[in-house]
Short mmCIF file of C-alpha atoms in Angstrom, two decimals:
data_model
loop_
_atom_site.label_atom_id
_atom_site.label_comp_id
_atom_site.label_asym_id
_atom_site.label_seq_id
_atom_site.Cartn_x
_atom_site.Cartn_y
_atom_site.Cartn_z
CA MET A 213 -4.56 12.14 21.94
CA THR A 214 -6.22 8.78 22.71
CA MET A 215 -4.55 5.88 20.97
CA SER A 216 -6.86 3.76 18.76
CA PRO A 217 -7.47 0.11 19.70
CA ILE A 218 -5.63 -1.07 16.59
CA ARG A 219 -2.63 1.16 17.28
CA SER A 220 -2.75 0.04 20.92
CA ALA A 221 -2.61 -3.58 19.83
CA LEU A 222 0.47 -2.88 17.78
CA ALA A 223 2.08 -0.94 20.60
CA GLY A 224 1.26 -3.72 23.07
CA ALA A 225 2.85 -6.29 20.83
CA ALA A 226 5.97 -4.16 20.61
CA LEU A 227 6.13 -3.88 24.41
CA LEU A 228 5.79 -7.64 24.79
CA ALA A 229 8.58 -8.13 22.30
CA LEU A 230 10.79 -5.74 24.25
CA ALA A 231 10.01 -7.54 27.51
CA ALA A 232 10.87 -10.88 25.95
CA CYS A 233 14.23 -9.50 24.90
CA ALA A 234 15.13 -8.34 28.42
CA SER A 235 18.12 -10.35 29.67
CA THR A 236 21.09 -10.23 31.96
CA GLU A 237 23.34 -11.29 29.10
CA PRO A 238 25.84 -8.75 27.77
CA THR A 239 24.29 -6.16 25.51
CA ALA A 240 24.51 -7.00 21.83
CA PRO A 241 26.35 -4.61 19.54
CA ALA A 242 24.28 -1.63 18.50
CA ASP A 243 22.52 -1.79 15.17
CA PRO A 244 24.32 0.02 12.36
CA PRO A 245 23.05 3.51 11.60
CA PRO A 246 20.23 3.71 9.06
CA PRO A 247 21.34 4.06 5.44
CA ALA A 248 21.78 7.57 4.19
CA VAL A 249 19.09 8.79 1.83
CA SER A 250 19.42 11.55 -0.69
CA PRO A 251 17.95 14.97 0.10
CA GLU A 252 15.39 14.38 -2.64
CA VAL A 253 14.19 11.10 -1.10
CA ALA A 254 14.21 12.61 2.40
CA THR A 255 11.93 15.38 1.12
CA MET A 256 9.62 12.95 -0.69
CA TYR A 257 9.09 10.88 2.44
CA GLY A 258 9.42 13.54 5.11
CA ALA A 259 6.80 14.46 7.70
CA MET A 260 3.86 16.39 6.31
CA GLU A 261 0.54 17.90 7.30
CA ASP A 262 -2.50 16.92 5.27
CA ASN A 263 -6.08 18.03 5.91
CA GLY A 264 -5.38 18.46 9.60
CA HIS A 265 -3.55 15.15 9.99
CA HIS A 266 0.14 14.81 10.77
CA ILE A 267 1.93 12.15 8.71
CA PRO A 268 5.27 11.12 10.24
CA ALA A 269 8.38 10.81 8.10
CA VAL A 270 9.08 7.32 6.78
CA ASP A 271 11.95 5.64 8.63
CA PRO A 272 15.05 5.86 6.38
CA LYS A 273 15.66 2.14 7.01
CA LEU A 274 12.56 1.44 4.94
CA LEU A 275 13.61 3.60 2.00
CA THR A 276 15.77 1.17 0.07
CA GLY A 277 16.14 1.91 -3.62
CA ASP A 278 13.44 -0.53 -4.67
CA LYS A 279 10.86 0.98 -2.31
CA THR A 280 11.07 4.66 -3.26
CA ARG A 281 8.88 6.01 -6.01
CA GLN A 282 10.83 6.57 -9.18
CA MET A 283 10.53 6.95 -12.92
CA VAL A 284 11.37 3.70 -14.74
CA ASP A 285 11.35 2.36 -18.29
CA TYR A 286 8.00 0.78 -19.06
CA TRP A 287 6.61 -0.52 -22.35
CA THR A 288 2.84 -0.62 -22.76
CA ASP A 289 0.12 0.31 -25.19
CA GLU A 290 -1.99 1.74 -22.34
CA LYS A 291 -2.54 5.49 -22.37
CA PRO A 292 -0.57 7.81 -20.04
CA GLY A 293 -2.32 8.06 -16.70
CA THR A 294 -3.37 4.42 -16.65
CA ILE A 295 -2.54 2.61 -13.42
CA ILE A 296 -1.11 -0.90 -13.75
CA VAL A 297 -0.91 -3.02 -10.60
CA ASP A 298 1.50 -5.97 -10.49
CA PRO A 299 0.61 -7.57 -7.15
CA HIS A 300 2.99 -10.49 -7.61
CA ALA A 301 5.98 -8.17 -8.06
CA ARG A 302 4.53 -5.74 -5.44
CA TYR A 303 4.72 -2.70 -7.66
CA LEU A 304 2.20 -0.23 -9.00
CA TYR A 305 2.92 1.73 -12.19
CA GLN A 306 1.35 4.94 -13.41
CA VAL A 307 1.98 5.09 -17.15
CA ARG A 308 3.80 8.16 -18.46
CA PRO A 309 4.60 9.17 -22.06
CA GLY A 310 7.68 7.90 -23.87
CA ASN A 311 7.83 4.32 -22.57
CA LYS A 312 8.08 5.49 -18.96
CA ALA A 313 6.10 4.98 -15.78
CA MET A 314 6.18 6.20 -12.21
CA ARG A 315 6.75 3.11 -10.08
CA TYR A 316 5.52 2.77 -6.50
CA ALA A 317 6.30 -0.07 -4.10
CA VAL A 318 3.21 -1.61 -2.51
CA ALA A 319 2.20 -4.05 0.19
CA VAL A 320 -0.21 -6.73 -1.01
CA GLY A 321 -2.76 -8.40 1.25
CA ALA A 322 -4.81 -11.50 0.52
CA ALA A 323 -7.52 -9.43 -1.18
CA GLY A 324 -4.87 -7.96 -3.46
CA TYR A 325 -4.75 -11.27 -5.34
CA GLY A 326 -8.53 -11.60 -5.60
CA PHE A 327 -9.08 -9.52 -8.74
CA THR A 328 -7.37 -9.33 -12.13
CA GLY A 329 -8.26 -7.53 -15.31
CA GLU A 330 -9.52 -4.05 -16.11
CA ALA A 331 -11.39 -1.60 -13.92
CA HIS A 332 -11.74 2.14 -13.43
CA ILE A 333 -11.70 4.58 -10.53
CA PRO A 334 -15.00 6.48 -10.35
CA TYR A 335 -14.01 8.24 -7.12
CA GLN A 336 -11.42 8.51 -4.38
CA ARG A 337 -11.58 9.62 -0.77
CA ASP A 338 -9.25 11.58 1.47
CA TRP A 339 -8.68 9.98 4.89
CA PRO A 340 -11.45 7.40 4.39
CA SER A 341 -13.31 5.75 7.22
CA TRP A 342 -13.08 2.00 7.79
CA LYS A 343 -15.34 -0.65 9.29
CA PRO A 344 -14.30 -4.22 10.14
CA THR A 345 -16.38 -7.04 8.72
CA ASP A 346 -18.67 -9.06 10.96
CA ASN A 347 -16.28 -12.00 10.61
CA MET A 348 -13.32 -9.90 11.78
CA VAL A 349 -15.28 -8.82 14.87
CA ALA A 350 -16.38 -12.40 15.56
CA THR A 351 -12.90 -13.90 15.26
CA GLN A 352 -10.98 -11.15 17.08
CA PRO A 353 -13.52 -9.35 19.28
CA GLU A 354 -10.88 -7.98 21.63
CA LEU A 355 -9.22 -6.14 18.75
CA TYR A 356 -12.11 -5.19 16.49
CA GLY A 357 -15.03 -5.05 18.93
CA PRO A 358 -14.25 -1.49 20.09
CA VAL A 359 -14.35 -0.26 16.48
CA GLU A 360 -17.12 -2.50 15.12
CA LYS A 361 -19.23 0.55 14.29
CA GLY A 362 -16.41 1.99 12.23
CA LEU A 363 -13.26 4.04 12.55
CA GLU A 364 -13.03 7.61 11.35
CA GLY A 365 -10.27 8.55 8.96
CA GLY A 366 -6.92 9.35 10.54
CA ILE A 367 -3.32 8.28 10.94
CA ASP A 368 -4.40 5.20 12.96
CA ASN A 369 -6.88 4.09 10.30
CA PRO A 370 -5.78 1.05 8.23
CA MET A 371 -6.89 2.80 5.02
CA GLY A 372 -4.36 5.59 5.38
CA ALA A 373 -4.47 9.02 3.79
CA ARG A 374 -6.25 8.20 0.53
CA ALA A 375 -8.27 5.40 -1.03
CA LEU A 376 -8.94 4.78 -4.72
CA TYR A 377 -12.01 2.62 -5.35
CA LEU A 378 -12.08 0.23 -8.31
CA HIS A 379 -15.28 -0.53 -10.22
CA ASN A 380 -15.94 -2.44 -13.43
CA GLY A 381 -18.98 -3.29 -15.54
CA ARG A 382 -20.46 -5.30 -12.66
CA GLY A 383 -20.05 -2.49 -10.13
CA ASP A 384 -17.80 -2.26 -7.10
CA THR A 385 -14.96 -4.79 -7.22
CA TYR A 386 -14.18 -4.16 -3.50
CA TYR A 387 -10.57 -3.77 -4.64
CA ARG A 388 -8.85 -0.74 -3.13
CA ILE A 389 -5.59 1.11 -3.61
CA HIS A 390 -4.92 2.99 -0.39
CA GLY A 391 -2.43 4.21 2.20
CA THR A 392 -1.28 2.42 5.32
CA MET A 393 -0.75 2.86 9.05
CA ASP A 394 2.14 0.36 8.82
CA PRO A 395 4.91 1.68 6.54
CA ALA A 396 7.14 -1.32 7.40
CA SER A 397 4.73 -3.52 5.42
CA ILE A 398 5.52 -1.87 2.08
CA GLY A 399 7.13 -4.33 -0.30
CA GLN A 400 5.78 -7.28 1.67
CA ALA A 401 2.98 -9.81 1.46
CA THR A 402 0.60 -9.18 4.34
CA SER A 403 -2.21 -11.00 6.12
CA ALA A 404 -5.05 -8.93 4.70
CA GLY A 405 -5.98 -5.83 2.78
CA CYS A 406 -5.67 -4.94 -0.90
CA ILE A 407 -2.94 -2.72 -2.36
CA ARG A 408 -1.39 -0.19 -0.01
CA LEU A 409 1.34 2.43 -0.37
CA PHE A 410 3.29 4.73 1.91
CA ASN A 411 0.94 7.59 2.82
CA GLN A 412 3.30 9.99 1.06
CA ASP A 413 3.03 7.88 -2.09
CA ILE A 414 -0.74 7.42 -2.09
CA ILE A 415 -1.14 11.20 -1.74
CA HIS A 416 1.23 11.68 -4.69
CA LEU A 417 -0.61 9.08 -6.80
CA ALA A 418 -4.10 10.29 -5.88
CA GLY A 419 -3.17 13.85 -6.80
CA GLN A 420 -2.49 12.71 -10.36
CA THR A 421 -5.43 10.34 -10.71
CA GLY A 422 -8.63 11.66 -12.20
CA SER A 423 -12.14 10.25 -12.13
CA MET A 424 -12.62 7.22 -14.40
CA THR A 425 -8.88 6.52 -14.61
CA LYS A 426 -8.33 3.06 -16.08
CA VAL A 427 -6.68 0.42 -13.89
CA VAL A 428 -5.21 -2.88 -15.05
CA VAL A 429 -4.42 -5.55 -12.44
CA LEU A 430 -2.00 -8.15 -13.79
CA SER A 431 -2.35 -11.88 -13.21
CA GLU A 432 0.52 -14.00 -11.94
CA ALA A 433 1.25 -15.12 -15.52
CA GLU A 434 1.48 -11.46 -16.59
CA SER A 435 3.73 -10.36 -13.71
CA GLY A 436 6.62 -8.27 -15.01
CA LYS A 437 4.72 -7.24 -18.14
CA GLY A 438 5.90 -3.83 -19.32
CA THR A 439 9.25 -3.97 -17.57
CA VAL A 440 11.03 -5.36 -20.65
CA PRO A 441 10.74 -4.31 -24.31
CA PRO A 442 8.18 -6.14 -26.46
CA GLY A 443 9.37 -9.55 -27.61
CA GLN A 444 11.65 -10.17 -24.65
CA PRO A 445 10.78 -12.85 -22.09
CA LEU A 446 9.21 -11.67 -18.86
CA PRO A 447 11.44 -11.68 -15.78
CA GLN A 448 11.02 -14.70 -13.54
CA PRO A 449 8.87 -13.89 -10.53
CA ALA A 450 10.42 -14.07 -7.08
CA PRO A 451 9.57 -17.21 -5.08
CA PRO A 452 6.34 -16.76 -3.13
CA ASP A 453 6.75 -15.98 0.53
CA ALA A 454 4.50 -16.61 3.49
CA LEU A 455 1.93 -13.99 4.33
CA ALA A 456 2.98 -11.87 7.26
CA ALA A 457 1.02 -12.74 10.37
CA GLY A 458 0.20 -9.24 11.57
CA PRO A 459 -2.56 -8.37 14.02
CA VAL A 460 -4.04 -5.67 11.82
CA GLN A 461 -6.31 -6.43 8.89
CA THR A 462 -7.74 -4.01 6.37
CA GLY A 463 -10.34 -6.27 4.84
CA GLY A 464 -13.24 -4.28 6.20
CA THR A 465 -15.69 -2.05 4.44
CA THR A 466 -15.34 1.67 3.72
#
């Protein structure tokens, strides 16, 4: 199968990194083995086939306890099914009954901080297509020029396996909740894009998200809301970190 230009760029960067590490110095000690994950987590994030696409298993090294989807305590007046995005804490919550929520770890790009407030999801797409913006093509023609007319949905597509599209009273917010071709980015701030999840997680979330589902995107001042009982102070947000300088952006159109 022909490798996409974006995937090729990533692979090329990895090869350059390997070449830079070549040395005649003694070999460094081997990295420790990846942490063991429970059979349940291994199943949740194992390889899967979806609509003719093969999704690789998530590397166990990326499946730390704070990055796996899990049921957590959550206090909110929003109805079950509502999606609450906390971009500053890099979590997404799907409200469940009984002061609970399913929590998903997310990667947040620059566009993920560009909208706050309420919206709804009128539709979602499986394996959505993606098109870079004119500015992306102009600034990085060697990377985006070959796909300037658009990239069909697939495992090498920056939008991943699913995309949920947020609209409000003014129409399309251009805010997306979607999968990713870069699972190592989950839990991180990234150079571009909106809100992305492991492909296994976005499939799980999309399967439980109906048309017109309400979405609430929290502001920085609201970060942590719902994670403590009413009346208790919100947890202090983690210090901001620098955006990762990756070669792949997902700020295009779909």
